[in-house]
């Protein structure tokens, strides 16, 4: 079978094909150009990614043609066609791996993970958070505690959140000097605390020590007067006698 030569006029008609699709669909459902194939002599098809919900992997197909010795491109047909793999179900992922933080409700139960890298057995922990009584007093201790990896992930996540430091110049009144800050224990103490101010948007949340808000305990506090008080003049100008110098 003879191979069809690429028609340069049709291949370069990407904008013409895109404008033809845009007349019938919303621009937000039309993605980038993703290919061109020759179907027959002076007949080809341009493909554009489909962004339409429910059609992941599909493409908008625009057939274009031209008459012999003509450089005018004609739109023949517009369709939506499945691309490679669009009709196949994605690789199966167990539901407990598909869920993300925030997907669980208060009444849901998270599946047990025996190999969670964020945790380690309590008796192996070398962190200063170790509960000494944990291994000896049944009912009080915890089987597993945060590992170094778990602490690092939590610290990075909290520091990048809205309760972390603001961008730019460090404000004068940070949480480190606020009376409503409740310090945490263990290694987190040097970086984080918990806000206990009901007037703050961060009330009950972990905040970094260099975080700041408008509910600081010392906001608008009166300035301490100077030890060197400026006293008003006690001279009575009306009692001063003046004499003309000769």
CSV table of N, CA and C in Angstrom, one decimal, residues 78 86 139 168 197 216:
chain,number,residue,atom,x,y,z
A,78,UNK,N,-16.5,17.1,12.4
A,78,UNK,CA,-16.0,17.2,13.8
A,78,UNK,C,-16.6,16.1,14.6
A,86,UNK,N,-8.2,5.2,26.3
A,86,UNK,CA,-9.3,5.9,26.9
A,86,UNK,C,-10.5,5.0,27.3
A,139,UNK,N,-2.3,-0.1,79.7
A,139,UNK,CA,-3.5,0.8,79.6
A,139,UNK,C,-3.1,2.2,79.5
A,168,UNK,N,7.8,37.6,53.4
A,168,UNK,CA,8.2,38.9,53.5
A,168,UNK,C,8.9,39.2,54.9
A,197,UNK,N,-6.3,31.6,72.0
A,197,UNK,CA,-7.0,32.9,72.0
A,197,UNK,C,-8.3,32.7,71.2
A,216,UNK,N,-2.8,39.3,68.8
A,216,UNK,CA,-1.6,39.2,69.7
A,216,UNK,C,-2.0,39.8,71.1
